[in-house]
């Protein structure tokens, strides 16, 4: 990344023609309304199992910086993927119940945060649930309803308490106290990657950017060449992939949505989606269709969006009140219910209701 440090001067030419366009990403639940200027540079690629795009102001080095960002995303995919047998995570899952495994810096950093959030959410979000996720295999051709005996065999021990992280001279190590623990970071890896890329962009002088990793949106600063907030469209969970229900107005924050419509399969008229309730090992069932979380950290927003979908509305609201009191973290959320209604913890972030 060295070649980019010091890239501080952007061409801020005002009074140029601005075309506002709605950028829709088919696989995502959050839509981004950006300022499509001919003075920005963007790149889109399929990585981390989804469509990812990054947009930054155009400079002499912006194209190379974007290439560097995507090369980092491809590297992070090789660290975090639970579906790639050659990833670092897969190697950890194979042996960490036999002996402690030394983790790379990225895996150690994400796992440290993930374990903390698992404890805070009382395991509504729990990255130890990987073996149960694999039983269902939702999102793959081999998706199926596991036998109750298969769930019972792994679920009681697929819990965060069976993951031991330690710092030693060799670095951070992880050890599983049960063979039934398999890590799955699918609910936080995009959030972490967005935070990581944002740090990389900021270190290279970028003051305004949108990082959209399959609907995990992270904004840096204000909208390109303006003092305006970014407008982020939230998908109508009961509508098609391109229907927008609400438009949020944010700057320098992340918006992450977890929805029961994102990945699922149907059997005998019943829909089985990809967010599992760690208490039952089954796709979570309550009156929520989706939850969007807004806060500075995309890692936190990603984990909480998944956790809130599991916790349901009331518990999530209690969690938010408690966490703001204890940790001073300003986190907002928008909840979409199965009767078509929605509730927000902060109406000032809602700019508009789409028709
Ligand atoms: P997200 O779309 O961010 O809500 O993440 C969903 C993905 O996280 C699933 O596809 C699983 O890989 C994994 N997952 C499912 N249920 C949970 C859970 N309760 N806690 C943590 N990860 C989960
Ligand atoms: Mg998530």
Coordinates of N, CA and C in Angstrom, one line a residue, residues 130-264:
X130 N -21.1 -22.8 13.3 CA -20.7 -23.3 11.9 C -21.2 -24.7 11.6
X131 N -21.2 -25.6 12.5 CA -21.5 -27.0 12.2 C -23.0 -27.1 11.9
X132 N -23.8 -26.2 12.5 CA -25.3 -26.2 12.3 C -25.6 -25.6 10.9
X133 N -24.8 -24.5 10.6 CA -25.0 -23.9 9.3 C -24.7 -24.9 8.2
X134 N -23.6 -25.7 8.4 CA -23.2 -26.7 7.4 C -24.3 -27.8 7.2
X135 N -25.0 -28.1 8.3 CA -26.0 -29.1 8.2 C -27.1 -28.7 7.2
X136 N -27.5 -27.4 7.3 CA -28.6 -26.8 6.5 C -28.0 -26.5 5.1
X137 N -26.8 -26.0 5.0 CA -26.2 -25.6 3.7 C -27.1 -24.7 2.9
X138 N -27.8 -23.8 3.5 CA -28.7 -22.9 2.8 C -27.9 -22.0 1.9
X139 N -28.4 -21.8 0.7 CA -27.7 -21.0 -0.3 C -26.9 -21.9 -1.3
X140 N -26.9 -23.2 -1.0 CA -26.2 -24.2 -1.9 C -27.2 -25.2 -2.5
X141 N -26.8 -25.9 -3.6 CA -27.7 -26.9 -4.2 C -28.0 -28.0 -3.2
X142 N -27.1 -28.2 -2.3 CA -27.3 -29.3 -1.3 C -28.1 -28.9 -0.1
X143 N -28.7 -27.8 -0.1 CA -29.5 -27.3 1.1 C -30.6 -28.4 1.4
X144 N -30.8 -28.6 2.7 CA -31.8 -29.6 3.1 C -32.2 -29.4 4.6
X145 N -33.3 -30.0 5.0 CA -33.7 -30.0 6.4 C -33.0 -31.1 7.1
X146 N -32.1 -30.7 8.1 CA -31.4 -31.8 8.8 C -32.3 -32.6 9.7
X147 N -32.0 -33.8 10.0 CA -32.8 -34.6 11.0 C -32.5 -33.9 12.4
X148 N -33.6 -34.0 13.2 CA -33.4 -33.4 14.6 C -32.2 -34.0 15.3
X149 N -32.0 -35.3 15.1 CA -30.8 -36.0 15.8 C -29.5 -35.3 15.3
X150 N -29.4 -34.9 14.1 CA -28.2 -34.2 13.6 C -28.0 -32.9 14.3
X151 N -29.1 -32.2 14.5 CA -29.0 -30.9 15.1 C -28.7 -31.1 16.6
X152 N -29.3 -32.0 17.2 CA -29.1 -32.3 18.7 C -27.7 -32.7 18.9
X153 N -27.1 -33.4 17.9 CA -25.7 -33.9 18.1 C -24.7 -32.8 18.2
X154 N -24.9 -31.6 17.5 CA -23.9 -30.6 17.5 C -24.3 -29.3 18.2
X155 N -25.6 -29.0 18.2 CA -26.0 -27.7 18.7 C -25.6 -27.3 20.2
X156 N -25.8 -28.2 21.2 CA -25.4 -27.9 22.5 C -24.0 -27.4 22.7
X157 N -23.1 -28.0 21.9 CA -21.7 -27.6 22.1 C -21.2 -26.6 21.1
X158 N -22.0 -26.2 20.1 CA -21.6 -25.2 19.1 C -21.9 -23.8 19.7
X159 N -21.1 -23.5 20.8 CA -21.4 -22.2 21.5 C -20.1 -21.5 21.8
X160 N -20.2 -20.2 21.9 CA -19.0 -19.4 22.1 C -18.2 -19.7 23.3
X161 N -18.8 -20.2 24.3 CA -18.0 -20.6 25.5 C -17.0 -21.7 25.2
X162 N -17.1 -22.4 24.1 CA -16.2 -23.5 23.8 C -15.0 -22.9 22.8
X163 N -15.0 -21.6 22.7 CA -13.9 -21.0 21.9 C -13.0 -20.3 22.9
X164 N -11.7 -20.7 22.9 CA -10.7 -20.0 23.8 C -9.7 -19.2 22.9
X165 N -9.7 -17.9 23.1 CA -8.7 -17.1 22.4 C -7.6 -16.7 23.4
X166 N -6.4 -16.8 23.0 CA -5.3 -16.4 24.0 C -4.2 -15.7 23.2
X167 N -3.6 -14.7 24.0 CA -2.5 -14.1 23.4 C -1.2 -14.7 23.9
X168 N -0.3 -15.2 23.1 CA 0.9 -15.8 23.5 C 2.1 -15.1 22.8
X169 N 3.3 -15.5 23.1 CA 4.4 -14.9 22.4 C 4.3 -15.1 20.9
X170 N 3.7 -16.3 20.5 CA 3.6 -16.6 19.1 C 2.5 -15.8 18.4
X171 N 1.7 -15.1 19.2 CA 0.6 -14.3 18.6 C -0.7 -14.8 19.2
X172 N -1.8 -14.4 18.6 CA -3.1 -14.9 19.2 C -3.4 -16.3 18.7
X173 N -3.8 -17.1 19.7 CA -4.2 -18.5 19.3 C -5.6 -18.8 19.6
X174 N -6.2 -19.7 18.9 CA -7.6 -20.2 19.2 C -7.6 -21.7 19.5
X175 N -8.4 -22.0 20.5 CA -8.6 -23.4 20.8 C -10.0 -23.7 21.0
X176 N -10.6 -24.8 20.5 CA -12.0 -25.2 20.7 C -12.0 -26.3 21.7
X177 N -12.8 -26.1 22.8 CA -12.9 -27.2 23.8 C -13.9 -28.3 23.4
X178 N -14.4 -28.2 22.2 CA -15.3 -29.2 21.7 C -15.1 -29.4 20.2
X179 N -15.1 -30.6 19.8 CA -14.9 -30.9 18.3 C -16.1 -30.4 17.5
X180 N -17.2 -30.1 18.2 CA -18.5 -29.7 17.6 C -18.4 -28.2 17.2
X181 N -17.4 -27.5 17.7 CA -17.3 -26.1 17.3 C -16.7 -26.0 15.9
X182 N -17.4 -25.3 15.0 CA -16.9 -24.9 13.8 C -17.2 -23.4 13.6
X183 N -16.2 -22.6 13.3 CA -16.5 -21.2 13.2 C -17.1 -20.8 11.8
X184 N -18.1 -19.9 11.9 CA -18.7 -19.4 10.7 C -18.8 -17.9 10.9
X185 N -18.1 -17.1 10.1 CA -18.0 -15.7 10.2 C -18.8 -15.0 9.1
X186 N -19.7 -15.7 8.5 CA -20.6 -15.2 7.4 C -21.4 -14.0 7.9
X187 N -21.7 -13.9 9.2 CA -22.5 -12.8 9.6 C -21.7 -11.5 10.0
X188 N -20.4 -11.6 9.9 CA -19.6 -10.4 10.3 C -18.5 -10.1 9.3
X189 N -18.1 -11.1 8.4 CA -16.9 -10.9 7.6 C -17.0 -9.7 6.6
X190 N -18.2 -9.5 6.1 CA -18.4 -8.3 5.2 C -18.2 -7.0 6.0
X191 N -18.8 -7.0 7.1 CA -18.7 -5.8 8.0 C -17.2 -5.5 8.3
X192 N -16.5 -6.5 8.7 CA -15.1 -6.3 9.1 C -14.3 -5.9 7.8
X193 N -14.6 -6.5 6.7 CA -13.9 -6.2 5.5 C -14.1 -4.7 5.1
X194 N -15.4 -4.3 5.3 CA -15.7 -2.9 4.9 C -14.9 -1.9 5.8
X195 N -14.8 -2.2 7.2 CA -14.0 -1.4 8.1 C -12.6 -1.4 7.7
X196 N -12.1 -2.6 7.3 CA -10.7 -2.7 6.9 C -10.4 -1.9 5.6
X197 N -11.3 -1.9 4.7 CA -11.0 -1.2 3.4 C -11.2 0.3 3.7
X198 N -12.1 0.7 4.6 CA -12.3 2.1 4.9 C -11.0 2.6 5.6
X199 N -10.4 1.9 6.4 CA -9.1 2.3 7.1 C -8.0 2.4 6.0
X200 N -8.0 1.5 5.1 CA -7.0 1.6 4.0 C -7.2 2.8 3.1
X201 N -8.4 3.1 2.8 CA -8.7 4.3 2.0 C -8.3 5.6 2.8
X202 N -8.7 5.6 4.1 CA -8.4 6.8 4.9 C -6.9 7.0 5.0
X203 N -6.2 5.9 5.2 CA -4.7 6.0 5.3 C -4.1 6.6 4.0
X204 N -4.8 6.5 2.9 CA -4.4 7.0 1.6 C -5.0 8.3 1.2
X205 N -5.6 9.0 2.2 CA -6.1 10.3 2.0 C -7.5 10.5 1.5
X206 N -8.2 9.4 1.4 CA -9.6 9.4 0.8 C -10.5 10.0 1.9
X207 N -11.2 11.0 1.6 CA -12.1 11.7 2.6 C -13.5 11.5 2.3
X208 N -13.8 10.9 1.2 CA -15.2 10.7 0.8 C -15.3 9.4 0.0
X209 N -16.1 8.4 0.4 CA -16.2 7.1 -0.3 C -17.4 6.4 0.1
X210 N -17.8 5.4 -0.8 CA -18.8 4.5 -0.5 C -18.3 3.1 -0.7
X211 N -18.4 2.3 0.3 CA -18.0 0.9 0.2 C -19.3 0.0 0.3
X212 N -19.6 -0.7 -0.7 CA -20.8 -1.5 -0.7 C -20.5 -3.0 -0.9
X213 N -20.4 -3.7 0.1 CA -20.1 -5.2 0.0 C -21.4 -6.0 0.1
X214 N -22.0 -6.2 -1.0 CA -23.2 -7.0 -1.1 C -24.3 -6.4 -0.1
X215 N -24.4 -5.1 0.0 CA -25.5 -4.6 0.8 C -25.0 -4.1 2.1
X216 N -23.8 -4.5 2.6 CA -23.1 -3.9 3.7 C -22.5 -2.6 3.3
X217 N -23.2 -1.5 3.6 CA -22.7 -0.2 3.1 C -22.0 0.6 4.2
X218 N -20.8 1.1 3.8 CA -20.0 1.9 4.7 C -19.7 3.2 4.0
X219 N -20.0 4.3 4.6 CA -19.7 5.6 4.0 C -18.5 6.3 4.7
X220 N -17.7 7.0 3.9 CA -16.7 7.8 4.5 C -17.0 9.2 4.2
X221 N -17.1 10.1 5.3 CA -17.3 11.5 5.1 C -18.7 11.8 4.5
X222 N -18.7 12.9 3.8 CA -20.0 13.4 3.1 C -20.0 13.0 1.7
X223 N -21.1 13.1 1.1 CA -21.3 12.8 -0.3 C -20.3 13.5 -1.2
X224 N -19.8 12.9 -2.3 CA -18.8 13.4 -3.1 C -19.0 14.9 -3.4
X225 N -17.9 15.7 -3.1 CA -17.9 17.1 -3.5 C -19.0 17.9 -3.0
X226 N -19.7 17.5 -1.9 CA -20.7 18.3 -1.3 C -20.6 18.2 0.2
X227 N -21.5 18.9 0.8 CA -21.5 18.8 2.3 C -22.8 18.1 2.7
X228 N -23.3 17.3 1.8 CA -24.6 16.6 2.0 C -24.3 15.2 2.6
X229 N -25.3 14.7 3.3 CA -25.3 13.3 3.8 C -25.5 12.3 2.6
X230 N -25.1 11.1 2.8 CA -25.3 10.1 1.8 C -26.8 9.6 2.0
X231 N -27.4 9.2 0.9 CA -28.8 8.7 1.0 C -28.7 7.2 0.7
X232 N -29.1 6.4 1.6 CA -29.1 5.0 1.5 C -30.5 4.4 1.5
X233 N -30.8 3.7 0.4 CA -32.2 3.1 0.3 C -32.2 1.8 1.0
X234 N -33.3 1.6 1.8 CA -33.5 0.3 2.4 C -34.6 -0.5 1.7
X235 N -34.3 -1.7 1.4 CA -35.2 -2.5 0.6 C -36.5 -2.8 1.3
X236 N -37.6 -2.8 0.5 CA -38.8 -3.3 1.0 C -38.8 -4.8 1.1
X237 N -38.8 -5.4 2.4 CA -38.5 -6.8 2.5 C -39.6 -7.7 1.9
X238 N -40.8 -7.1 1.7 CA -41.8 -7.9 1.1 C -41.9 -7.6 -0.4
X239 N -41.1 -6.8 -0.9 CA -41.1 -6.4 -2.4 C -40.0 -7.1 -3.1
X240 N -39.8 -6.7 -4.4 CA -38.7 -7.3 -5.2 C -37.4 -6.7 -4.7
X241 N -36.3 -7.3 -5.3 CA -35.0 -6.9 -4.8 C -34.7 -5.5 -5.1
X242 N -35.4 -4.8 -6.1 CA -35.1 -3.4 -6.3 C -36.1 -2.5 -5.8
X243 N -37.0 -2.9 -4.9 CA -38.0 -2.0 -4.4 C -37.5 -1.4 -3.0
X244 N -37.5 -0.1 -3.0 CA -37.0 0.7 -1.8 C -38.2 1.1 -0.9
X245 N -38.0 0.9 0.4 CA -39.0 1.2 1.3 C -38.8 2.5 2.0
X246 N -37.5 2.7 2.5 CA -37.1 3.9 3.2 C -35.8 4.4 2.7
X247 N -35.6 5.7 2.8 CA -34.3 6.3 2.5 C -33.7 6.9 3.7
X248 N -32.5 6.4 4.0 CA -31.8 6.9 5.2 C -30.8 8.0 4.8
X249 N -30.5 8.9 5.7 CA -29.6 10.0 5.4 C -28.5 9.9 6.5
X250 N -27.3 9.5 6.0 CA -26.2 9.3 7.0 C -24.8 9.9 6.4
X251 N -23.9 10.1 7.3 CA -22.5 10.3 6.8 C -21.5 9.7 7.8
X252 N -20.5 9.1 7.2 CA -19.4 8.5 8.0 C -19.9 7.3 8.7
X253 N -21.0 6.7 8.4 CA -21.5 5.6 9.1 C -21.7 4.4 8.2
X254 N -22.0 3.3 8.8 CA -22.3 2.1 8.1 C -23.8 1.7 8.3
X255 N -24.4 1.1 7.2 CA -25.7 0.6 7.3 C -25.7 -0.9 6.9
X256 N -26.1 -1.8 7.7 CA -26.1 -3.2 7.4 C -27.4 -3.8 7.7
X257 N -27.9 -4.6 6.7 CA -29.2 -5.2 6.8 C -29.1 -6.7 6.8
X258 N -29.9 -7.3 7.7 CA -30.0 -8.8 7.7 C -31.5 -9.1 7.4
X259 N -31.7 -9.9 6.5 CA -33.1 -10.2 6.1 C -33.4 -11.6 5.9
X260 N -34.6 -12.1 6.1 CA -34.9 -13.5 6.0 C -35.2 -13.8 4.5
X261 N -35.2 -12.8 3.6 CA -35.4 -13.0 2.2 C -34.1 -13.2 1.4
X262 N -33.0 -13.0 2.2 CA -31.7 -12.9 1.4 C -31.3 -14.3 0.8
X263 N -31.4 -15.3 1.7 CA -30.9 -16.7 1.2 C -31.9 -17.7 1.8
X264 N -32.5 -18.5 1.0 CA -33.4 -19.5 1.5 C -33.7 -20.6 0.5

